[in-house]
Amino acid sequence: MATIRDVAQRAGVAPSTVSYVFNGSRSISEETRRRVQEAVDALGYHPRASARTLRSSRTHVLALALPRASGSRHSVDGRFAIEVSDAANVLGFDLLLTTSQDKAEGLRRVARSGLADAAVLMAVDMEDARIDVVRELVFPAALIGRPADEDALPWTDLDWEAAAALAVGELAAAGHRELVYLAPSETEVRGRRSYALRGIDGARRGARTTGATVKVVHSVNDPARQAHRLHALLGDGGPAGRRPPTALVVQHPSAHHHILASVTAAGLRVPEDLTVVVIGTLPGDPSSRRLPRIELPVETLATEVTRLAVAAAEALREDTARGAAPGERLLAESVGHLLIAPALLPGAAPLAASAR
């Protein structure tokens, strides 16, 4: 069965352009419209009827799409699930959890099942395939994460780039000139996970702005391996005449809980030998409270993204009721988005550089 991506590839346009041709939400040239129609005819593509009209009955259920590998455990995922559930309950909605690792097909199944009025999508990639599914099936959704196309869908996120730049800037102002930025894993970066790429961009921006040297490295989930890596990076065995780094910025969530143990295993003391700043910690997390940190505003993000998902569903229902072309009001520019500025919270340990 042909998909909207197949039509786009044959017509030589983006999937979003095909969607705009179908729902009339953007001005499209006649030449582009003709190419899309020719591709539709050649492939025998037919948008689902349910993608053009909304069901008359409402489920009062939101789907939370939380892709996860079997056996993996991340505290941030559970915290978001709880907060989104609470926010949905306040708005009169129940929560349906879907954990398919195949993000696009998982969302497609939920959208076609009729079990939910809208979806909240986590683990957002810069060019997230689920955006095309939303456009194809005209299924309301909002993202916890900031895609490359910020007008694609409603979204909420911490400004990860500003957070990393802030951490580097504050450390440089406190006297640090050699820093290590412990970024998310290589898997997250290769998958173009939004928070990972934006955090790395922010660290590099902070380096350019301050003139500090910032070495970006990727974290690993195993504490023993992480300790070995930190020992090689932060120890005194570097090039002759070059001072070892005096500060470590940690972005990867899975490293937050064991970073102090890993640093200690690497033979370093915090803050005597090394200043550690963590980005994206959970509010109230005792494992990182003693450190300077930028917390992830989970409750605000969850509350806002739930409101946006419900607003998108209501907008689609209103468009359908008045006979307007569906789809336009599913976009971020119509429903809205929220980008939260970071705040650096003090810990028991100071930011000032040590004399080692």
Short mmCIF file of C-alpha atoms in Angstrom, two decimals:
data_model
loop_
_atom_site.label_atom_id
_atom_site.label_comp_id
_atom_site.label_asym_id
_atom_site.label_seq_id
_atom_site.Cartn_x
_atom_site.Cartn_y
_atom_site.Cartn_z
CA MET A 1 0.00 0.00 0.00
CA ALA A 2 1.41 3.39 -1.03
CA THR A 3 2.10 5.93 1.69
CA ILE A 4 2.34 9.70 1.74
CA ARG A 5 6.14 9.32 1.71
CA ASP A 6 5.93 7.30 -1.52
CA VAL A 7 3.84 10.03 -3.12
CA ALA A 8 6.28 12.70 -1.96
CA GLN A 9 9.30 10.82 -3.30
CA ARG A 10 7.70 10.27 -6.71
CA ALA A 11 6.59 13.91 -6.94
CA GLY A 12 9.96 15.20 -5.76
CA VAL A 13 8.52 17.15 -2.83
CA ALA A 14 8.46 16.89 0.96
CA PRO A 15 5.74 14.78 2.65
CA SER A 16 4.44 17.95 4.27
CA THR A 17 3.82 19.43 0.81
CA VAL A 18 1.69 16.43 -0.12
CA SER A 19 -0.26 16.93 3.09
CA TYR A 20 -0.78 20.62 2.26
CA VAL A 21 -2.09 19.69 -1.19
CA PHE A 22 -4.64 17.32 0.41
CA ASN A 23 -5.88 19.59 3.18
CA GLY A 24 -5.52 22.97 1.51
CA SER A 25 -3.80 24.50 4.53
CA ARG A 26 -1.01 26.22 2.56
CA SER A 27 -0.73 27.96 -0.80
CA ILE A 28 0.76 25.49 -3.29
CA SER A 29 1.80 26.27 -6.87
CA GLU A 30 -0.17 24.67 -9.67
CA GLU A 31 2.96 22.95 -10.95
CA THR A 32 3.58 21.31 -7.56
CA ARG A 33 -0.08 20.40 -7.21
CA ARG A 34 0.03 18.77 -10.65
CA ARG A 35 3.12 16.69 -9.81
CA VAL A 36 1.56 15.51 -6.56
CA GLN A 37 -1.68 14.55 -8.30
CA GLU A 38 0.22 12.64 -10.99
CA ALA A 39 2.10 10.73 -8.28
CA VAL A 40 -1.17 9.99 -6.48
CA ASP A 41 -2.73 8.65 -9.67
CA ALA A 42 0.32 6.57 -10.59
CA LEU A 43 0.61 4.98 -7.14
CA GLY A 44 -3.11 4.59 -6.50
CA TYR A 45 -2.77 6.41 -3.20
CA HIS A 46 -5.98 7.26 -1.34
CA PRO A 47 -5.97 9.10 2.00
CA ARG A 48 -8.10 7.33 4.54
CA ALA A 49 -11.57 8.70 4.86
CA SER A 50 -11.08 8.83 8.62
CA ALA A 51 -8.17 11.17 8.05
CA ARG A 52 -10.55 13.72 6.53
CA THR A 53 -13.31 13.61 9.11
CA LEU A 54 -13.22 13.23 12.85
CA ARG A 55 -15.25 10.59 14.64
CA SER A 56 -18.49 11.91 16.08
CA SER A 57 -17.79 10.23 19.41
CA ARG A 58 -14.94 11.27 21.69
CA THR A 59 -12.88 8.81 23.69
CA HIS A 60 -11.53 11.30 26.24
CA VAL A 61 -8.27 9.34 26.04
CA LEU A 62 -4.80 10.66 25.24
CA ALA A 63 -2.09 8.33 23.97
CA LEU A 64 1.41 8.79 25.40
CA ALA A 65 3.96 7.49 22.90
CA LEU A 66 7.04 6.58 24.91
CA PRO A 67 9.37 4.43 22.74
CA ARG A 68 11.56 2.21 24.87
CA ALA A 69 13.69 -0.89 24.50
CA SER A 70 12.70 -3.92 26.53
CA GLY A 71 14.50 -3.96 29.86
CA SER A 72 15.64 -0.33 29.70
CA ARG A 73 14.84 1.86 32.68
CA HIS A 74 15.11 5.63 32.75
CA SER A 75 13.66 7.53 35.68
CA VAL A 76 12.85 10.51 33.47
CA ASP A 77 10.44 8.37 31.42
CA GLY A 78 8.44 7.28 34.44
CA ARG A 79 8.33 10.82 35.81
CA PHE A 80 6.95 12.16 32.55
CA ALA A 81 4.36 9.36 32.34
CA ILE A 82 3.09 10.23 35.82
CA GLU A 83 3.01 13.98 35.18
CA VAL A 84 1.26 13.63 31.80
CA SER A 85 -1.27 11.27 33.40
CA ASP A 86 -1.99 13.81 36.14
CA ALA A 87 -2.32 16.65 33.63
CA ALA A 88 -4.64 14.58 31.44
CA ASN A 89 -6.79 13.70 34.45
CA VAL A 90 -7.24 17.39 35.30
CA LEU A 91 -8.55 17.95 31.75
CA GLY A 92 -10.90 14.95 31.97
CA PHE A 93 -8.80 12.50 29.94
CA ASP A 94 -7.43 9.04 30.63
CA LEU A 95 -3.98 8.00 29.41
CA LEU A 96 -3.09 5.18 27.01
CA LEU A 97 0.61 4.22 27.05
CA THR A 98 2.27 2.92 23.89
CA THR A 99 5.95 1.91 23.95
CA SER A 100 6.64 0.74 20.38
CA GLN A 101 10.24 1.31 19.31
CA ASP A 102 9.00 1.75 15.74
CA LYS A 103 7.83 5.28 16.38
CA ALA A 104 5.96 5.93 13.14
CA GLU A 105 4.15 2.60 12.95
CA GLY A 106 3.33 2.69 16.65
CA LEU A 107 1.64 6.04 16.24
CA ARG A 108 -0.06 4.89 13.05
CA ARG A 109 -1.64 1.97 14.92
CA VAL A 110 -2.93 4.24 17.67
CA ALA A 111 -4.30 6.79 15.21
CA ARG A 112 -6.14 4.15 13.20
CA SER A 113 -7.43 2.28 16.24
CA GLY A 114 -9.80 5.03 17.29
CA LEU A 115 -8.74 4.51 20.91
CA ALA A 116 -7.49 8.06 21.52
CA ASP A 117 -8.47 11.61 20.63
CA ALA A 118 -4.86 12.81 20.42
CA ALA A 119 -1.31 11.83 21.31
CA VAL A 120 1.63 13.16 23.30
CA LEU A 121 4.90 12.11 21.68
CA MET A 122 8.19 11.65 23.56
CA ALA A 123 11.75 10.81 22.41
CA VAL A 124 11.56 13.40 19.65
CA ASP A 125 14.07 13.34 16.79
CA MET A 126 15.04 16.46 14.85
CA GLU A 127 13.30 15.10 11.74
CA ASP A 128 10.75 12.93 13.51
CA ALA A 129 8.95 10.44 11.24
CA ARG A 130 5.79 10.72 13.35
CA ILE A 131 5.22 14.23 12.04
CA ASP A 132 4.45 12.77 8.62
CA VAL A 133 2.05 10.25 10.20
CA VAL A 134 0.17 13.07 11.93
CA ARG A 135 -0.12 14.94 8.64
CA GLU A 136 -1.13 11.87 6.66
CA LEU A 137 -3.82 10.70 9.07
CA VAL A 138 -4.73 14.17 10.39
CA PHE A 139 -4.37 12.90 13.94
CA PRO A 140 -3.82 15.53 16.65
CA ALA A 141 -0.54 15.31 18.53
CA ALA A 142 1.91 17.40 20.54
CA LEU A 143 5.61 16.77 21.19
CA ILE A 144 7.76 16.80 24.31
CA GLY A 145 10.79 17.88 22.33
CA ARG A 146 11.66 20.52 19.76
CA PRO A 147 11.86 19.30 16.15
CA ALA A 148 13.92 20.95 13.43
CA ASP A 149 10.70 22.21 11.82
CA GLU A 150 9.34 24.15 14.76
CA ASP A 151 6.05 24.89 12.99
CA ALA A 152 5.36 21.22 12.24
CA LEU A 153 3.37 20.34 15.38
CA PRO A 154 2.71 21.82 18.82
CA TRP A 155 5.63 21.13 21.18
CA THR A 156 7.18 21.90 24.56
CA ASP A 157 10.83 21.66 25.54
CA LEU A 158 13.62 22.94 27.71
CA ASP A 159 16.00 25.13 25.69
CA TRP A 160 18.80 22.57 25.72
CA GLU A 161 21.12 24.67 23.58
CA ALA A 162 20.76 27.66 25.90
CA ALA A 163 21.18 25.34 28.91
CA ALA A 164 24.51 23.99 27.69
CA ALA A 165 25.75 27.43 26.69
CA LEU A 166 24.74 28.76 30.12
CA ALA A 167 26.62 26.00 31.94
CA VAL A 168 29.79 26.56 29.91
CA GLY A 169 29.50 30.32 30.27
CA GLU A 170 29.11 30.22 34.05
CA LEU A 171 32.03 27.84 34.44
CA ALA A 172 34.23 30.00 32.23
CA ALA A 173 33.26 33.06 34.27
CA ALA A 174 34.29 31.15 37.42
CA GLY A 175 37.80 30.63 36.02
CA HIS A 176 37.60 27.30 34.16
CA ARG A 177 39.44 27.22 30.82
CA GLU A 178 39.53 23.46 30.12
CA LEU A 179 36.15 21.69 30.24
CA VAL A 180 34.70 18.33 29.27
CA TYR A 181 31.11 18.13 28.05
CA LEU A 182 29.68 14.67 28.70
CA ALA A 183 27.00 14.52 26.03
CA PRO A 184 24.34 11.85 25.42
CA SER A 185 25.42 8.55 23.93
CA GLU A 186 26.54 8.12 20.34
CA THR A 187 23.32 6.18 19.70
CA GLU A 188 21.25 9.21 20.67
CA VAL A 189 23.33 11.47 18.44
CA ARG A 190 23.25 9.14 15.44
CA GLY A 191 19.47 8.92 15.87
CA ARG A 192 19.38 12.75 15.75
CA ARG A 193 17.59 13.01 19.06
CA SER A 194 16.65 16.64 19.46
CA TYR A 195 17.83 17.25 23.02
CA ALA A 196 21.20 15.61 22.33
CA LEU A 197 22.06 17.62 19.23
CA ARG A 198 20.86 20.90 20.69
CA GLY A 199 22.85 20.36 23.88
CA ILE A 200 26.05 19.70 21.94
CA ASP A 201 25.42 22.78 19.80
CA GLY A 202 25.02 24.83 22.98
CA ALA A 203 28.27 23.54 24.46
CA ARG A 204 30.14 24.49 21.31
CA ARG A 205 28.46 27.88 21.25
CA GLY A 206 29.55 28.42 24.85
CA ALA A 207 33.12 27.55 23.89
CA ARG A 208 33.12 30.04 21.02
CA THR A 209 31.61 32.78 23.17
CA THR A 210 33.95 32.36 26.15
CA GLY A 211 37.13 31.17 24.48
CA ALA A 212 37.24 28.18 26.81
CA THR A 213 38.29 24.78 25.49
CA VAL A 214 35.35 22.36 25.62
CA LYS A 215 35.93 18.73 24.67
CA VAL A 216 32.67 17.00 23.74
CA VAL A 217 32.57 13.27 24.54
CA HIS A 218 29.75 10.77 24.64
CA SER A 219 28.56 9.06 27.78
CA VAL A 220 28.07 5.33 28.28
CA ASN A 221 25.49 3.68 30.52
CA ASP A 222 27.86 1.36 32.36
CA PRO A 223 29.33 3.11 35.45
CA ALA A 224 32.60 1.15 35.33
CA ARG A 225 33.20 2.01 31.68
CA GLN A 226 32.21 5.60 32.38
CA ALA A 227 34.73 5.80 35.23
CA HIS A 228 37.48 4.45 32.96
CA ARG A 229 36.59 7.01 30.30
CA LEU A 230 36.56 9.87 32.79
CA HIS A 231 39.92 8.81 34.20
CA ALA A 232 41.43 9.00 30.72
CA LEU A 233 39.82 12.38 30.05
CA LEU A 234 40.29 14.10 33.38
CA GLY A 235 43.44 12.60 34.80
CA ASP A 236 46.94 14.06 34.66
CA GLY A 237 48.12 11.82 31.87
CA GLY A 238 47.33 14.24 29.05
CA PRO A 239 49.77 15.94 26.67
CA ALA A 240 52.85 17.47 28.32
CA GLY A 241 52.37 21.07 29.38
CA ARG A 242 48.60 20.94 29.12
CA ARG A 243 46.50 21.30 32.23
CA PRO A 244 43.83 18.66 32.80
CA PRO A 245 40.19 19.78 32.62
CA THR A 246 38.89 21.37 35.81
CA ALA A 247 35.17 21.16 35.03
CA LEU A 248 32.74 18.54 33.77
CA VAL A 249 29.28 19.29 32.34
CA VAL A 250 26.98 16.25 32.25
CA GLN A 251 23.93 16.20 29.98
CA HIS A 252 23.01 12.54 29.59
CA PRO A 253 20.18 11.62 32.01
CA SER A 254 21.37 8.06 32.62
CA ALA A 255 24.73 9.40 33.83
CA HIS A 256 23.27 11.71 36.48
CA HIS A 257 22.76 9.02 39.10
CA HIS A 258 26.24 7.55 38.99
CA ILE A 259 28.35 10.51 37.87
CA LEU A 260 29.77 11.23 41.35
CA ALA A 261 30.63 7.56 41.86
CA SER A 262 32.25 7.45 38.42
CA VAL A 263 34.28 10.60 39.11
CA THR A 264 35.41 9.17 42.48
CA ALA A 265 36.36 5.89 40.79
CA ALA A 266 38.44 7.95 38.36
CA GLY A 267 40.48 9.18 41.34
CA LEU A 268 39.04 12.70 41.51
CA ARG A 269 37.34 14.66 44.27
CA VAL A 270 34.37 16.99 43.78
CA PRO A 271 34.79 19.95 44.02
CA GLU A 272 38.44 19.90 45.16
CA ASP A 273 39.75 18.43 41.89
CA LEU A 274 36.78 18.84 39.58
CA THR A 275 33.69 21.02 39.34
CA VAL A 276 30.65 19.12 38.06
CA VAL A 277 27.51 20.72 36.60
CA VAL A 278 24.58 18.55 35.50
CA ILE A 279 21.94 19.48 32.92
CA GLY A 280 18.45 17.97 32.81
CA THR A 281 18.18 16.58 36.33
CA LEU A 282 14.80 15.70 37.79
CA PRO A 283 13.47 18.18 40.35
CA GLY A 284 14.11 16.92 43.87
CA ASP A 285 16.59 14.24 42.76
CA PRO A 286 18.84 13.72 45.82
CA SER A 287 21.67 12.22 43.74
CA SER A 288 22.41 15.55 42.03
CA ARG A 289 21.05 18.10 44.51
CA ARG A 290 24.49 18.86 45.95
CA LEU A 291 25.77 19.86 42.48
CA PRO A 292 25.18 23.03 40.46
CA ARG A 293 22.48 21.97 38.01
CA ILE A 294 19.87 22.89 35.43
CA GLU A 295 16.69 20.97 36.21
CA LEU A 296 14.28 19.59 33.67
CA PRO A 297 10.92 21.31 34.34
CA VAL A 298 8.97 18.07 34.04
CA GLU A 299 5.68 19.22 35.55
CA THR A 300 5.51 22.36 33.40
CA LEU A 301 6.44 20.47 30.23
CA ALA A 302 3.92 17.71 30.91
CA THR A 303 1.11 20.10 31.77
CA GLU A 304 1.70 22.28 28.72
CA VAL A 305 2.13 19.45 26.21
CA THR A 306 -1.10 17.82 27.45
CA ARG A 307 -2.94 21.11 27.07
CA LEU A 308 -1.56 21.50 23.54
CA ALA A 309 -2.58 17.97 22.52
CA VAL A 310 -6.12 18.53 23.77
CA ALA A 311 -6.23 21.95 22.07
CA ALA A 312 -5.15 20.37 18.77
CA ALA A 313 -7.94 17.78 19.06
CA GLU A 314 -10.49 20.51 19.78
CA ALA A 315 -9.25 22.61 16.87
CA LEU A 316 -9.63 19.68 14.50
CA ARG A 317 -13.16 19.02 15.73
CA GLU A 318 -14.07 22.65 15.21
CA ASP A 319 -12.66 22.63 11.68
CA THR A 320 -14.61 19.48 10.89
CA ALA A 321 -17.84 20.87 12.35
CA ARG A 322 -17.70 24.00 10.18
CA GLY A 323 -16.67 22.09 7.06
CA ALA A 324 -13.16 23.59 6.86
CA ALA A 325 -10.21 21.69 5.47
CA PRO A 326 -8.72 19.73 8.41
CA GLY A 327 -5.08 19.88 9.28
CA GLU A 328 -4.05 23.52 9.28
CA ARG A 329 -4.84 24.05 12.94
CA LEU A 330 -2.79 21.03 13.98
CA LEU A 331 0.36 23.07 13.30
CA ALA A 332 2.46 24.65 16.02
CA GLU A 333 1.89 28.13 14.63
CA SER A 334 -1.84 27.67 15.19
CA VAL A 335 -1.97 25.66 18.43
CA GLY A 336 1.23 26.97 20.02
CA HIS A 337 4.44 25.80 21.64
CA LEU A 338 6.54 26.46 24.75
CA LEU A 339 10.32 26.80 24.97
CA ILE A 340 11.51 27.09 28.57
CA ALA A 341 14.62 29.12 29.35
CA PRO A 342 17.14 27.35 31.62
CA ALA A 343 18.08 28.44 35.13
CA LEU A 344 21.30 27.36 36.82
CA LEU A 345 20.62 26.30 40.41
CA PRO A 346 23.43 26.39 42.97
CA GLY A 347 24.60 23.28 44.75
CA ALA A 348 26.67 22.73 47.86
CA ALA A 349 29.75 22.57 45.66
CA PRO A 350 31.01 25.92 44.25
CA LEU A 351 31.66 26.70 40.57
CA ALA A 352 35.13 28.16 41.12
CA ALA A 353 38.08 26.44 39.49
CA SER A 354 40.44 24.44 41.71
CA ALA A 355 44.19 24.91 41.76
CA ARG A 356 45.13 21.39 40.63
#
